Amino acid sequence: MDTIASRLRTALEMRGMKQAELVELTGIGKSSISTYLRGSYIPKQKNIYKMAKALNVNEAWLMGEDVDPTRQNAYSEPSDSSLVTIHYAGPVAAHFDATPDDAYEQRTIPAEWIGRRRPEDFFLATVSGDSMYPQFQDGDEILCLRCSDMGIPGRIGIMLLGGDEATVKRIEYKPGEDWIDLIPINPEFKPRRIEGVDLEQCRVVGRVIKVIRTVDLI
């Protein structure tokens, strides 16, 4: 995975932008941006957002993830006007030690988002916390496919821990072994391994298939 420093230099070249222009557009100090470019300091989340917005690139790409650098500036409604109703499960933590809201509501989404599957195969939840930044930001809604198994390691899913704690993480495991790793995307957060008897208290309840984000352009 590329470093933030190398992606930042690439983005400046892509946009034909000088460091001084980035300083002016973001309001971030010149010395701070210099340390980011040298790779001697990792920017905080708010500054990653400011630089990605100024450079018109994807925050995840700027952080070194293997994703399309194209920035999605706003959520657009699909052209299909047909809607279906699914459960809304409330907030799901993008950090540990948080309790989900058990009070289910109903929400409508475009039917094309679920293809030929049944609406009851899905649920919506809201991301709470910053450990999955920048792919998942605090307040994002996520569309999840109900499942009890991730199918393959490395997918992002919703896991219940001990019955009253829920989290969204990249779920890593090796088939046949007695452990799973819950991996945050944000490097400021540490992974968590669950193994042995603790694993008996955990279960996968869904796999994230879509992020729904509203961006205020005003």
Short mmCIF file of N, CA, C and O in Angstrom, two decimals, residues 97-188:
data_model
loop_
_atom_site.label_atom_id
_atom_site.label_comp_id
_atom_site.label_asym_id
_atom_site.label_seq_id
_atom_site.Cartn_x
_atom_site.Cartn_y
_atom_site.Cartn_z
N ASP A 97 -16.86 -1.39 21.96
CA ASP A 97 -17.54 -1.07 23.21
C ASP A 97 -18.68 -0.09 23.02
O ASP A 97 -18.80 0.90 23.73
N ALA A 98 -19.53 -0.34 22.04
CA ALA A 98 -20.71 0.49 21.82
C ALA A 98 -21.93 -0.42 21.71
O ALA A 98 -21.85 -1.55 21.26
N THR A 99 -23.06 0.08 22.14
CA THR A 99 -24.28 -0.71 22.17
C THR A 99 -25.20 -0.32 21.02
O THR A 99 -25.48 0.87 20.84
N PRO A 100 -25.67 -1.28 20.22
CA PRO A 100 -26.58 -0.95 19.12
C PRO A 100 -27.97 -0.63 19.62
O PRO A 100 -28.36 -1.02 20.71
N ASP A 101 -28.71 0.07 18.79
CA ASP A 101 -30.10 0.39 19.09
C ASP A 101 -30.98 -0.77 18.62
O ASP A 101 -31.00 -1.11 17.46
N ASP A 102 -31.70 -1.39 19.55
CA ASP A 102 -32.51 -2.55 19.20
C ASP A 102 -33.87 -2.19 18.62
O ASP A 102 -34.62 -3.06 18.22
N ALA A 103 -34.23 -0.92 18.66
CA ALA A 103 -35.55 -0.50 18.18
C ALA A 103 -35.53 -0.38 16.65
O ALA A 103 -34.99 0.56 16.11
N TYR A 104 -36.10 -1.38 15.97
CA TYR A 104 -36.09 -1.39 14.51
C TYR A 104 -37.10 -0.40 13.96
O TYR A 104 -38.21 -0.26 14.45
N GLU A 105 -36.69 0.30 12.92
CA GLU A 105 -37.57 1.18 12.17
C GLU A 105 -37.65 0.64 10.74
O GLU A 105 -37.01 -0.35 10.40
N GLN A 106 -38.42 1.32 9.92
CA GLN A 106 -38.51 0.97 8.51
C GLN A 106 -37.98 2.13 7.68
O GLN A 106 -38.20 3.29 8.00
N ARG A 107 -37.25 1.83 6.63
CA ARG A 107 -36.75 2.83 5.69
C ARG A 107 -37.02 2.35 4.27
O ARG A 107 -37.13 1.16 4.02
N THR A 108 -37.10 3.30 3.34
CA THR A 108 -37.26 2.94 1.93
C THR A 108 -35.96 3.22 1.18
O THR A 108 -35.26 4.20 1.47
N ILE A 109 -35.66 2.35 0.22
CA ILE A 109 -34.48 2.50 -0.64
C ILE A 109 -34.88 2.16 -2.06
O ILE A 109 -35.90 1.48 -2.28
N PRO A 110 -34.11 2.59 -3.05
CA PRO A 110 -34.41 2.21 -4.44
C PRO A 110 -34.32 0.70 -4.62
O PRO A 110 -33.37 0.06 -4.15
N ALA A 111 -35.28 0.13 -5.31
CA ALA A 111 -35.32 -1.31 -5.51
C ALA A 111 -34.10 -1.83 -6.25
O ALA A 111 -33.66 -2.96 -6.04
N GLU A 112 -33.52 -1.00 -7.12
CA GLU A 112 -32.37 -1.46 -7.91
C GLU A 112 -31.15 -1.75 -7.04
O GLU A 112 -30.24 -2.47 -7.45
N TRP A 113 -31.11 -1.21 -5.82
CA TRP A 113 -29.97 -1.46 -4.94
C TRP A 113 -29.90 -2.91 -4.48
O TRP A 113 -28.82 -3.38 -4.10
N ILE A 114 -31.01 -3.61 -4.47
CA ILE A 114 -31.00 -4.98 -3.95
C ILE A 114 -31.14 -6.03 -5.05
O ILE A 114 -31.17 -7.23 -4.77
N GLY A 115 -31.23 -5.58 -6.31
CA GLY A 115 -31.31 -6.51 -7.42
C GLY A 115 -32.54 -7.41 -7.31
O GLY A 115 -33.65 -6.95 -7.05
N ARG A 116 -32.31 -8.71 -7.47
CA ARG A 116 -33.43 -9.66 -7.45
C ARG A 116 -33.66 -10.27 -6.07
O ARG A 116 -34.52 -11.16 -5.92
N ARG A 117 -32.92 -9.84 -5.08
CA ARG A 117 -33.11 -10.38 -3.73
C ARG A 117 -34.34 -9.78 -3.07
O ARG A 117 -34.88 -8.76 -3.50
N ARG A 118 -34.76 -10.40 -1.97
CA ARG A 118 -35.92 -9.93 -1.22
C ARG A 118 -35.51 -8.79 -0.29
O ARG A 118 -34.40 -8.78 0.25
N PRO A 119 -36.39 -7.82 -0.06
CA PRO A 119 -36.07 -6.72 0.87
C PRO A 119 -35.70 -7.21 2.26
O PRO A 119 -34.85 -6.61 2.92
N GLU A 120 -36.31 -8.31 2.71
CA GLU A 120 -36.03 -8.81 4.06
C GLU A 120 -34.63 -9.41 4.18
O GLU A 120 -34.18 -9.73 5.29
N ASP A 121 -33.91 -9.54 3.06
CA ASP A 121 -32.53 -10.03 3.10
C ASP A 121 -31.53 -8.93 3.48
O ASP A 121 -30.34 -9.20 3.61
N PHE A 122 -32.03 -7.70 3.64
CA PHE A 122 -31.15 -6.56 3.86
C PHE A 122 -31.57 -5.76 5.10
O PHE A 122 -32.69 -5.88 5.58
N PHE A 123 -30.66 -4.96 5.60
CA PHE A 123 -30.99 -3.96 6.61
C PHE A 123 -30.07 -2.76 6.43
O PHE A 123 -28.99 -2.84 5.84
N LEU A 124 -30.53 -1.62 6.93
CA LEU A 124 -29.72 -0.39 6.94
C LEU A 124 -29.22 -0.14 8.35
O LEU A 124 -29.88 -0.48 9.33
N ALA A 125 -28.04 0.44 8.46
CA ALA A 125 -27.50 0.86 9.75
C ALA A 125 -26.74 2.16 9.55
O ALA A 125 -26.45 2.56 8.41
N THR A 126 -26.43 2.83 10.65
CA THR A 126 -25.67 4.08 10.60
C THR A 126 -24.32 3.89 11.27
O THR A 126 -24.25 3.36 12.39
N VAL A 127 -23.26 4.31 10.60
CA VAL A 127 -21.91 4.20 11.16
C VAL A 127 -21.74 5.22 12.27
O VAL A 127 -22.10 6.39 12.13
N SER A 128 -21.18 4.77 13.38
CA SER A 128 -20.88 5.65 14.51
C SER A 128 -19.42 5.47 14.88
O SER A 128 -18.99 4.39 15.25
N GLY A 129 -18.62 6.53 14.76
CA GLY A 129 -17.21 6.45 15.10
C GLY A 129 -16.31 6.61 13.89
O GLY A 129 -16.79 6.73 12.75
N ASP A 130 -15.00 6.59 14.12
CA ASP A 130 -14.03 6.95 13.09
C ASP A 130 -13.04 5.86 12.73
O ASP A 130 -12.12 6.10 11.94
N SER A 131 -13.17 4.64 13.27
CA SER A 131 -12.12 3.66 13.03
C SER A 131 -12.12 3.11 11.61
O SER A 131 -11.14 2.52 11.17
N MET A 132 -13.23 3.32 10.85
CA MET A 132 -13.27 2.85 9.47
C MET A 132 -13.13 4.01 8.47
O MET A 132 -13.38 3.85 7.28
N TYR A 133 -12.70 5.17 8.97
CA TYR A 133 -12.45 6.33 8.12
C TYR A 133 -11.25 6.04 7.22
O TYR A 133 -10.29 5.42 7.66
N PRO A 134 -11.23 6.43 5.94
CA PRO A 134 -12.21 7.31 5.30
C PRO A 134 -13.30 6.60 4.51
O PRO A 134 -14.21 7.24 4.04
N GLN A 135 -13.18 5.27 4.30
CA GLN A 135 -14.22 4.60 3.53
C GLN A 135 -15.59 4.73 4.18
O GLN A 135 -16.59 4.85 3.50
N PHE A 136 -15.61 4.69 5.52
CA PHE A 136 -16.86 4.81 6.25
C PHE A 136 -16.70 5.94 7.25
O PHE A 136 -15.82 5.89 8.11
N GLN A 137 -17.55 6.95 7.14
CA GLN A 137 -17.44 8.12 8.00
C GLN A 137 -18.59 8.16 9.00
O GLN A 137 -19.67 7.59 8.76
N ASP A 138 -18.35 8.79 10.12
CA ASP A 138 -19.36 8.92 11.17
C ASP A 138 -20.62 9.53 10.58
O ASP A 138 -20.59 10.61 9.98
N GLY A 139 -21.74 8.83 10.71
CA GLY A 139 -23.00 9.31 10.17
C GLY A 139 -23.40 8.70 8.84
O GLY A 139 -24.55 8.85 8.40
N ASP A 140 -22.47 8.00 8.17
CA ASP A 140 -22.82 7.31 6.92
C ASP A 140 -23.87 6.24 7.19
O ASP A 140 -23.84 5.59 8.23
N GLU A 141 -24.77 6.05 6.25
CA GLU A 141 -25.66 4.91 6.31
C GLU A 141 -25.06 3.80 5.45
O GLU A 141 -24.44 4.07 4.41
N ILE A 142 -25.20 2.55 5.89
CA ILE A 142 -24.67 1.42 5.16
C ILE A 142 -25.78 0.40 4.91
O ILE A 142 -26.58 0.11 5.79
N LEU A 143 -25.81 -0.09 3.67
CA LEU A 143 -26.76 -1.13 3.30
C LEU A 143 -26.05 -2.47 3.47
O LEU A 143 -24.95 -2.68 2.94
N CYS A 144 -26.65 -3.37 4.23
CA CYS A 144 -26.02 -4.63 4.58
C CYS A 144 -26.87 -5.81 4.14
O CYS A 144 -28.09 -5.80 4.27
N LEU A 145 -26.21 -6.83 3.63
CA LEU A 145 -26.85 -8.09 3.29
C LEU A 145 -26.79 -9.00 4.50
O LEU A 145 -25.71 -9.25 5.05
N ARG A 146 -27.94 -9.49 4.95
CA ARG A 146 -27.96 -10.38 6.11
C ARG A 146 -27.19 -11.67 5.79
O ARG A 146 -27.39 -12.28 4.74
N CYS A 147 -26.32 -12.08 6.71
CA CYS A 147 -25.58 -13.32 6.53
C CYS A 147 -25.00 -13.73 7.88
O CYS A 147 -24.89 -12.91 8.79
N SER A 148 -24.63 -14.98 7.99
CA SER A 148 -24.01 -15.48 9.21
C SER A 148 -22.56 -15.87 8.98
O SER A 148 -21.88 -16.32 9.90
N ASP A 149 -22.08 -15.69 7.75
CA ASP A 149 -20.72 -16.06 7.37
C ASP A 149 -20.25 -15.07 6.32
O ASP A 149 -21.00 -14.75 5.38
N MET A 150 -19.00 -14.59 6.42
CA MET A 150 -18.50 -13.61 5.47
C MET A 150 -18.18 -14.23 4.12
O MET A 150 -17.97 -13.53 3.14
N GLY A 151 -18.10 -15.55 4.05
CA GLY A 151 -17.81 -16.21 2.78
C GLY A 151 -16.33 -16.31 2.49
O GLY A 151 -15.79 -17.38 2.29
N ILE A 152 -15.65 -15.15 2.47
CA ILE A 152 -14.20 -15.11 2.30
C ILE A 152 -13.63 -14.09 3.28
O ILE A 152 -14.29 -13.12 3.65
N PRO A 153 -12.38 -14.28 3.72
CA PRO A 153 -11.77 -13.31 4.63
C PRO A 153 -11.56 -11.96 3.95
O PRO A 153 -11.44 -11.87 2.73
N GLY A 154 -11.54 -10.91 4.77
CA GLY A 154 -11.21 -9.58 4.27
C GLY A 154 -12.38 -8.71 3.90
O GLY A 154 -12.21 -7.54 3.60
N ARG A 155 -13.58 -9.27 3.92
CA ARG A 155 -14.75 -8.45 3.64
C ARG A 155 -15.12 -7.60 4.85
O ARG A 155 -14.77 -7.93 5.98
N ILE A 156 -15.86 -6.55 4.59
CA ILE A 156 -16.30 -5.67 5.68
C ILE A 156 -17.70 -6.09 6.11
O ILE A 156 -18.61 -6.18 5.28
N GLY A 157 -17.85 -6.36 7.40
CA GLY A 157 -19.12 -6.86 7.88
C GLY A 157 -19.50 -6.28 9.23
O GLY A 157 -18.74 -5.54 9.86
N ILE A 158 -20.70 -6.64 9.67
CA ILE A 158 -21.22 -6.24 10.97
C ILE A 158 -21.16 -7.45 11.88
O ILE A 158 -21.65 -8.53 11.54
N MET A 159 -20.54 -7.28 13.04
CA MET A 159 -20.43 -8.38 14.00
C MET A 159 -21.01 -7.97 15.33
O MET A 159 -20.77 -6.86 15.82
N LEU A 160 -21.82 -8.87 15.91
CA LEU A 160 -22.30 -8.68 17.26
C LEU A 160 -21.33 -9.35 18.22
O LEU A 160 -20.92 -10.50 18.02
N LEU A 161 -20.97 -8.63 19.28
CA LEU A 161 -20.01 -9.12 20.26
C LEU A 161 -20.70 -9.23 21.61
O LEU A 161 -21.09 -8.24 22.20
N GLY A 162 -20.88 -10.45 22.08
CA GLY A 162 -21.48 -10.65 23.39
C GLY A 162 -22.95 -10.32 23.47
O GLY A 162 -23.50 -10.22 24.56
N GLY A 163 -23.61 -10.10 22.35
CA GLY A 163 -25.05 -9.90 22.36
C GLY A 163 -25.51 -8.46 22.42
O GLY A 163 -26.61 -8.14 21.97
N ASP A 164 -24.69 -7.54 22.98
CA ASP A 164 -25.17 -6.17 23.11
C ASP A 164 -24.16 -5.14 22.59
O ASP A 164 -24.30 -3.95 22.82
N GLU A 165 -23.15 -5.59 21.88
CA GLU A 165 -22.15 -4.70 21.30
C GLU A 165 -22.04 -5.03 19.83
O GLU A 165 -21.96 -6.19 19.44
N ALA A 166 -22.08 -4.02 18.98
CA ALA A 166 -21.99 -4.24 17.55
C ALA A 166 -20.88 -3.38 16.95
O ALA A 166 -20.63 -2.27 17.42
N THR A 167 -20.23 -3.89 15.93
CA THR A 167 -19.16 -3.12 15.30
C THR A 167 -19.09 -3.46 13.82
O THR A 167 -19.47 -4.55 13.39
N VAL A 168 -18.64 -2.48 13.02
CA VAL A 168 -18.38 -2.70 11.61
C VAL A 168 -16.87 -2.69 11.41
O VAL A 168 -16.19 -1.75 11.82
N LYS A 169 -16.34 -3.76 10.83
CA LYS A 169 -14.89 -3.91 10.65
C LYS A 169 -14.59 -4.80 9.45
O LYS A 169 -15.45 -5.54 8.97
N ARG A 170 -13.36 -4.73 9.00
CA ARG A 170 -12.87 -5.73 8.06
C ARG A 170 -12.61 -7.00 8.86
O ARG A 170 -11.88 -6.97 9.87
N ILE A 171 -13.20 -8.12 8.45
CA ILE A 171 -13.15 -9.35 9.23
C ILE A 171 -12.17 -10.33 8.57
O ILE A 171 -12.40 -10.79 7.45
N GLU A 172 -11.10 -10.61 9.29
CA GLU A 172 -10.07 -11.53 8.79
C GLU A 172 -10.09 -12.81 9.60
O GLU A 172 -10.28 -12.78 10.82
N TYR A 173 -9.87 -13.94 8.94
CA TYR A 173 -9.83 -15.23 9.63
C TYR A 173 -9.19 -16.25 8.70
O TYR A 173 -8.99 -16.00 7.50
N LYS A 174 -8.84 -17.41 9.26
CA LYS A 174 -8.39 -18.54 8.47
C LYS A 174 -9.33 -19.70 8.74
O LYS A 174 -9.53 -20.07 9.90
N PRO A 175 -9.94 -20.24 7.68
CA PRO A 175 -10.89 -21.35 7.87
C PRO A 175 -10.26 -22.48 8.68
O PRO A 175 -9.12 -22.88 8.46
N GLY A 176 -11.00 -22.95 9.70
CA GLY A 176 -10.54 -24.05 10.53
C GLY A 176 -9.79 -23.62 11.76
O GLY A 176 -9.53 -24.45 12.65
N GLU A 177 -9.43 -22.34 11.85
CA GLU A 177 -8.70 -21.85 13.03
C GLU A 177 -9.65 -21.12 13.97
O GLU A 177 -10.67 -20.55 13.55
N ASP A 178 -9.28 -21.08 15.24
CA ASP A 178 -10.18 -20.63 16.31
C ASP A 178 -9.93 -19.17 16.67
O ASP A 178 -9.69 -18.83 17.82
N TRP A 179 -9.99 -18.28 15.67
CA TRP A 179 -9.80 -16.86 15.92
C TRP A 179 -10.36 -16.05 14.75
O TRP A 179 -10.50 -16.56 13.64
N ILE A 180 -10.67 -14.78 15.03
CA ILE A 180 -10.94 -13.80 13.99
C ILE A 180 -10.28 -12.50 14.38
O ILE A 180 -10.11 -12.21 15.57
N ASP A 181 -9.89 -11.71 13.41
CA ASP A 181 -9.35 -10.38 13.65
C ASP A 181 -10.33 -9.35 13.10
O ASP A 181 -10.78 -9.46 11.95
N LEU A 182 -10.66 -8.36 13.92
CA LEU A 182 -11.49 -7.24 13.50
C LEU A 182 -10.55 -6.08 13.20
O LEU A 182 -9.90 -5.54 14.10
N ILE A 183 -10.47 -5.69 11.93
CA ILE A 183 -9.44 -4.76 11.47
C ILE A 183 -10.05 -3.41 11.13
O ILE A 183 -10.91 -3.30 10.23
N PRO A 184 -9.63 -2.34 11.79
CA PRO A 184 -10.07 -1.00 11.39
C PRO A 184 -9.28 -0.53 10.17
O PRO A 184 -8.17 -1.00 9.92
N ILE A 185 -9.85 0.37 9.40
CA ILE A 185 -9.14 0.95 8.25
C ILE A 185 -8.28 2.13 8.69
O ILE A 185 -7.18 2.33 8.19
N ASN A 186 -8.79 2.90 9.63
CA ASN A 186 -8.07 4.07 10.13
C ASN A 186 -6.83 3.62 10.91
O ASN A 186 -6.95 2.89 11.90
N PRO A 187 -5.63 4.03 10.51
CA PRO A 187 -4.41 3.57 11.19
C PRO A 187 -4.27 4.06 12.63
O PRO A 187 -3.40 3.58 13.36
N GLU A 188 -5.11 5.00 13.04
CA GLU A 188 -5.05 5.48 14.42
C GLU A 188 -5.68 4.50 15.40
O GLU A 188 -5.56 4.66 16.62
#
